[in-house]
Coordinates of N, CA, C and O in Angstrom, one line a residue:
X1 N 0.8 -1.2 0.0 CA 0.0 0.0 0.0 C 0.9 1.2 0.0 O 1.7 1.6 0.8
X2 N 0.5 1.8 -1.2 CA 0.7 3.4 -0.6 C 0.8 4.2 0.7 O 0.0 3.8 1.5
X3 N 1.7 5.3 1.1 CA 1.2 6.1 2.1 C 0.0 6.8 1.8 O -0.7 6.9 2.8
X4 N -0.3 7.1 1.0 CA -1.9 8.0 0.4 C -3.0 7.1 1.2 O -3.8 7.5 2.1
X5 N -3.0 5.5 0.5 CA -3.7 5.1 0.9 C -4.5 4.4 2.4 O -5.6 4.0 2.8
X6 N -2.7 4.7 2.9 CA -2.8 4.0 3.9 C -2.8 5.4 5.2 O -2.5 5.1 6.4
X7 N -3.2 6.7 4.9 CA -3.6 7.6 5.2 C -5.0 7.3 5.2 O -5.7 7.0 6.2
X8 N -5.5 7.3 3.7 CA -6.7 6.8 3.9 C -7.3 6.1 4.9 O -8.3 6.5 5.5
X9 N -6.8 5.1 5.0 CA -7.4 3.9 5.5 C -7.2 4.5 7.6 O -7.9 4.2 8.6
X10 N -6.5 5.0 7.7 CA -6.4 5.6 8.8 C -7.7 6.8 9.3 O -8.1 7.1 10.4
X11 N -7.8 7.2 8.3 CA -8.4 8.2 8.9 C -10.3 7.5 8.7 O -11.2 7.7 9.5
X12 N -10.3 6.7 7.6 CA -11.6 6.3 7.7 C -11.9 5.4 8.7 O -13.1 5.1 8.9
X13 N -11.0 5.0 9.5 CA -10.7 4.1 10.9 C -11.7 5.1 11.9 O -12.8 4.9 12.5
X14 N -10.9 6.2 11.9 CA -11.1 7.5 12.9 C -12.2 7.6 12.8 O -12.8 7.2 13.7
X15 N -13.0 8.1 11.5 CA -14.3 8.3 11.0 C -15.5 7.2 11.4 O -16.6 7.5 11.9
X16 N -15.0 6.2 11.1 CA -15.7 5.0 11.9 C -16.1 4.9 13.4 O -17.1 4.5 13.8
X17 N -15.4 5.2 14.0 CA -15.1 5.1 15.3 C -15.8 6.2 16.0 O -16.3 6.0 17.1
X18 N -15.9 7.5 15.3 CA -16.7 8.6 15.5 C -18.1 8.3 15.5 O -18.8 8.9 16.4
X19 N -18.6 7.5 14.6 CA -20.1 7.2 14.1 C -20.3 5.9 14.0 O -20.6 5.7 12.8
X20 N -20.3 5.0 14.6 CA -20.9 3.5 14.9 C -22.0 4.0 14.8 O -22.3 5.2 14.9
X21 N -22.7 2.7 14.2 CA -24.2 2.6 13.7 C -24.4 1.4 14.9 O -23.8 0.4 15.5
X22 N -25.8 2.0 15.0 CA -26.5 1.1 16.1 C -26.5 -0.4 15.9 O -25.8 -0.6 14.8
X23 N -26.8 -1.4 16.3 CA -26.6 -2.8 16.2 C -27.8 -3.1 16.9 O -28.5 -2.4 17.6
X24 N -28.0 -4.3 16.7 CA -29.7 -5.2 17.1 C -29.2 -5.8 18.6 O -28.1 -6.2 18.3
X25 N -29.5 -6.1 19.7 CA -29.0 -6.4 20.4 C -28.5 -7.5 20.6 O -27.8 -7.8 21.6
X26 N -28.9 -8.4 19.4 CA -27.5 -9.6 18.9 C -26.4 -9.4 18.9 O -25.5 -10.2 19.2
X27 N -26.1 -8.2 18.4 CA -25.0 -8.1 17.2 C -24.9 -8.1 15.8 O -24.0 -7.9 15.1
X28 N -26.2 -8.4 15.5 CA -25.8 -9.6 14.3 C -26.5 -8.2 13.1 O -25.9 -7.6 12.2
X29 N -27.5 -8.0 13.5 CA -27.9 -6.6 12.5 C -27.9 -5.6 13.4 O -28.0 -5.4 14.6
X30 N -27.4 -4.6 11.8 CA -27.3 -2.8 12.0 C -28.2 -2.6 10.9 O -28.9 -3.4 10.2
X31 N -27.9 -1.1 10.8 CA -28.9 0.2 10.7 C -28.6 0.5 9.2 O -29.7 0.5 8.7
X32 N -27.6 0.7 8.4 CA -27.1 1.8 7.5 C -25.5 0.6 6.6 O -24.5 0.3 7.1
X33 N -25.9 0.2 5.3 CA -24.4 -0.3 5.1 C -23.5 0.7 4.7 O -23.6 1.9 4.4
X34 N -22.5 -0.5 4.9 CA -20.6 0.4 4.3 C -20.5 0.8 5.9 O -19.3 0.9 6.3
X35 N -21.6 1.1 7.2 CA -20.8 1.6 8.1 C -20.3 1.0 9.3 O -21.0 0.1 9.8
X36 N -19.2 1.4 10.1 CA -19.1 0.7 11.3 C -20.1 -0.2 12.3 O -21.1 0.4 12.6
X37 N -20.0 -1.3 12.7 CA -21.0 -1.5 13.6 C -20.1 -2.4 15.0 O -18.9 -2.6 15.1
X38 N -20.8 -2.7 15.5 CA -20.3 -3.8 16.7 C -19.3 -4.9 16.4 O -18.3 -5.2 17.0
X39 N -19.9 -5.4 15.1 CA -19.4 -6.5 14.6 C -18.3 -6.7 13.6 O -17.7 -7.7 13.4
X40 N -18.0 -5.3 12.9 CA -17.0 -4.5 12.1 C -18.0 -3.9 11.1 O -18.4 -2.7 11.4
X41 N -18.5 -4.4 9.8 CA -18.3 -3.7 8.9 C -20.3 -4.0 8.6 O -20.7 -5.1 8.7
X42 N -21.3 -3.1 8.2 CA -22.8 -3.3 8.2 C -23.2 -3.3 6.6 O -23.3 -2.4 5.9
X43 N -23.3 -5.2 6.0 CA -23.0 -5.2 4.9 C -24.9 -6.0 4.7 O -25.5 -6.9 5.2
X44 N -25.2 -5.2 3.7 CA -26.7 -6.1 3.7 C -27.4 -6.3 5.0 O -27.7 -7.4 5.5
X45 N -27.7 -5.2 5.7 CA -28.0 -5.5 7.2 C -27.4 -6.0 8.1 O -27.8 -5.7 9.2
X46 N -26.5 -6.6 8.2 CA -25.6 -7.6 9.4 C -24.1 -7.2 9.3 O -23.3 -6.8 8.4
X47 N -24.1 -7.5 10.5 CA -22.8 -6.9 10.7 C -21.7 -7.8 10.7 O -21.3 -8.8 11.4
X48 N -21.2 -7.2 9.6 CA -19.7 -8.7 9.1 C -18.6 -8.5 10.0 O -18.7 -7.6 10.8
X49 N -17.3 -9.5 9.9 CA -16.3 -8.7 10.6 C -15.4 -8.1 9.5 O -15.4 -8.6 8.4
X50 N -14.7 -7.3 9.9 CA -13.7 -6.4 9.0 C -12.4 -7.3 8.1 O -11.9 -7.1 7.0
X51 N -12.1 -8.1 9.0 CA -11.0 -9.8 8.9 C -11.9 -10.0 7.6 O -11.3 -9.8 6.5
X52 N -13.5 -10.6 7.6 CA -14.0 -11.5 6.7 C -13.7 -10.8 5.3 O -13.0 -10.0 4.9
X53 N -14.8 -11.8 4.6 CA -14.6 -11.6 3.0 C -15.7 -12.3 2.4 O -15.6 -13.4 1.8
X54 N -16.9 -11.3 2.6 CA -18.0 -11.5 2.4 C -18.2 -11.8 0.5 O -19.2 -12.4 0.0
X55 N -17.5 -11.3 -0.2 CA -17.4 -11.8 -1.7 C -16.8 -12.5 -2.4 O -17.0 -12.6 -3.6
X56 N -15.7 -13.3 -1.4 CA -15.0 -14.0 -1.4 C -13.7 -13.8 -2.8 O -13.2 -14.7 -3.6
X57 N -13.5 -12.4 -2.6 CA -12.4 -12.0 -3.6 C -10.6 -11.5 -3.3 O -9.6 -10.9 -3.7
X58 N -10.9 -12.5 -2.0 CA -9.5 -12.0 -1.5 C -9.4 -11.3 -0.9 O -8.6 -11.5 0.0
X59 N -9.9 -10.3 -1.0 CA -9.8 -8.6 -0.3 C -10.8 -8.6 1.0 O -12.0 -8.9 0.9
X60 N -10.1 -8.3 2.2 CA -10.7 -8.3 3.2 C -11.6 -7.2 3.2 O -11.4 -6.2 2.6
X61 N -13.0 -7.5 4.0 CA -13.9 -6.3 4.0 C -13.7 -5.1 4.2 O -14.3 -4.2 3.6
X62 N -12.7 -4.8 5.2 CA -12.6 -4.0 5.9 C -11.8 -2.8 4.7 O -12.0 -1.7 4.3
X63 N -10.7 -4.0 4.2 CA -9.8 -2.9 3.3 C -10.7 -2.6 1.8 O -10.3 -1.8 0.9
X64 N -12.0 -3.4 1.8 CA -12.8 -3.0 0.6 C -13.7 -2.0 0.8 O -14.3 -1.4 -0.1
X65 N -13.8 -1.6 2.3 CA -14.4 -0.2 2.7 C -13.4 0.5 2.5 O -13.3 0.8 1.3
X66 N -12.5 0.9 3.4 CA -11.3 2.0 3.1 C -10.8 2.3 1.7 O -10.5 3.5 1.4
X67 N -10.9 1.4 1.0 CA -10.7 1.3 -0.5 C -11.8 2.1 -1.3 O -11.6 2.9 -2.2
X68 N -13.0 1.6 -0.8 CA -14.1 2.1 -1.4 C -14.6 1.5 -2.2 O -15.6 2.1 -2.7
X69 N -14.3 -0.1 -2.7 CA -15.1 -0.5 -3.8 C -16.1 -1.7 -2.4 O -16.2 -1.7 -1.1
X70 N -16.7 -2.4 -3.3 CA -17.9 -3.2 -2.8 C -17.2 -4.3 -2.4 O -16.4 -5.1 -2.9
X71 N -17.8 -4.2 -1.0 CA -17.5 -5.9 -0.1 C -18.2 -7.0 -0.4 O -17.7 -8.1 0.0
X72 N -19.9 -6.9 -1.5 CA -20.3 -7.8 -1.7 C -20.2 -8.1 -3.2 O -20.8 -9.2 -3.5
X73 N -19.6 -7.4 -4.0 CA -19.2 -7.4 -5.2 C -18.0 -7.7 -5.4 O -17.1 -6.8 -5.1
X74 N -17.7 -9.5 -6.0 CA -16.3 -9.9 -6.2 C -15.6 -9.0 -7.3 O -14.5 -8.7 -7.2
X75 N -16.5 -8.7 -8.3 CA -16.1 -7.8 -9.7 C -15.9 -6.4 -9.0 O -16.9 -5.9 -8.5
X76 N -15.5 -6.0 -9.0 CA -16.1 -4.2 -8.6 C -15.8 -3.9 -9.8 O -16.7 -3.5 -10.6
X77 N -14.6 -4.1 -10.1 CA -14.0 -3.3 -11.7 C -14.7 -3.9 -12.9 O -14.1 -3.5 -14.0
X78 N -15.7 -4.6 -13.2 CA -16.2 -5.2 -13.9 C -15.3 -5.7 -15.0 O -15.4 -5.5 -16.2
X79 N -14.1 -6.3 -14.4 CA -13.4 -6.9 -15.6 C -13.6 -8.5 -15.9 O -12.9 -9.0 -16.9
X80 N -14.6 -9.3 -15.1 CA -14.6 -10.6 -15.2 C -13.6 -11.4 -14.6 O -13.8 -12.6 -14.8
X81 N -12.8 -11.0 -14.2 CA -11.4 -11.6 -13.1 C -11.2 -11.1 -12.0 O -10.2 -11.6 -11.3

């Protein structure tokens, strides 16, 4: 990673941490996706962990938020690979 990006990824940390989204008293569902929750990351209603890899494209969720492309989209770049 870049420093750029790994600025990024820092500050969207901070950002996160500012504004947790509510969580269901499970844990298991939140409020709002793409945003922080109890569980890490609020993807389709539930709260994934940041570690996982809900699209199963390699790329951890967490760094497909900071990144900005889609945690449940293996394609983001729509190149077919």
């Amino acid at each position: 990673m870049t420093d750029r990006v790994l600025k990024r990824c820092l500050w969207t940390c901070i950002a996160g941490l500012a504004a947790i989204a509510s969580c269901g008293s499970d844990g298991g569902t939140c409020v709002k996706d793409l945003e922080p929750c109890e569980g890490g990351v609020c993807l389709s209603g539930r709260c994934e962990p940041l570690e996982g890899d809900a699209d199963f494209d390699g790329l951890l969720n967490g760094d497909e938020v900071a990144l900005g492309t889609d945690p449940l989209n293996w394609d983001t770049d729509g190149d077919q690979r």
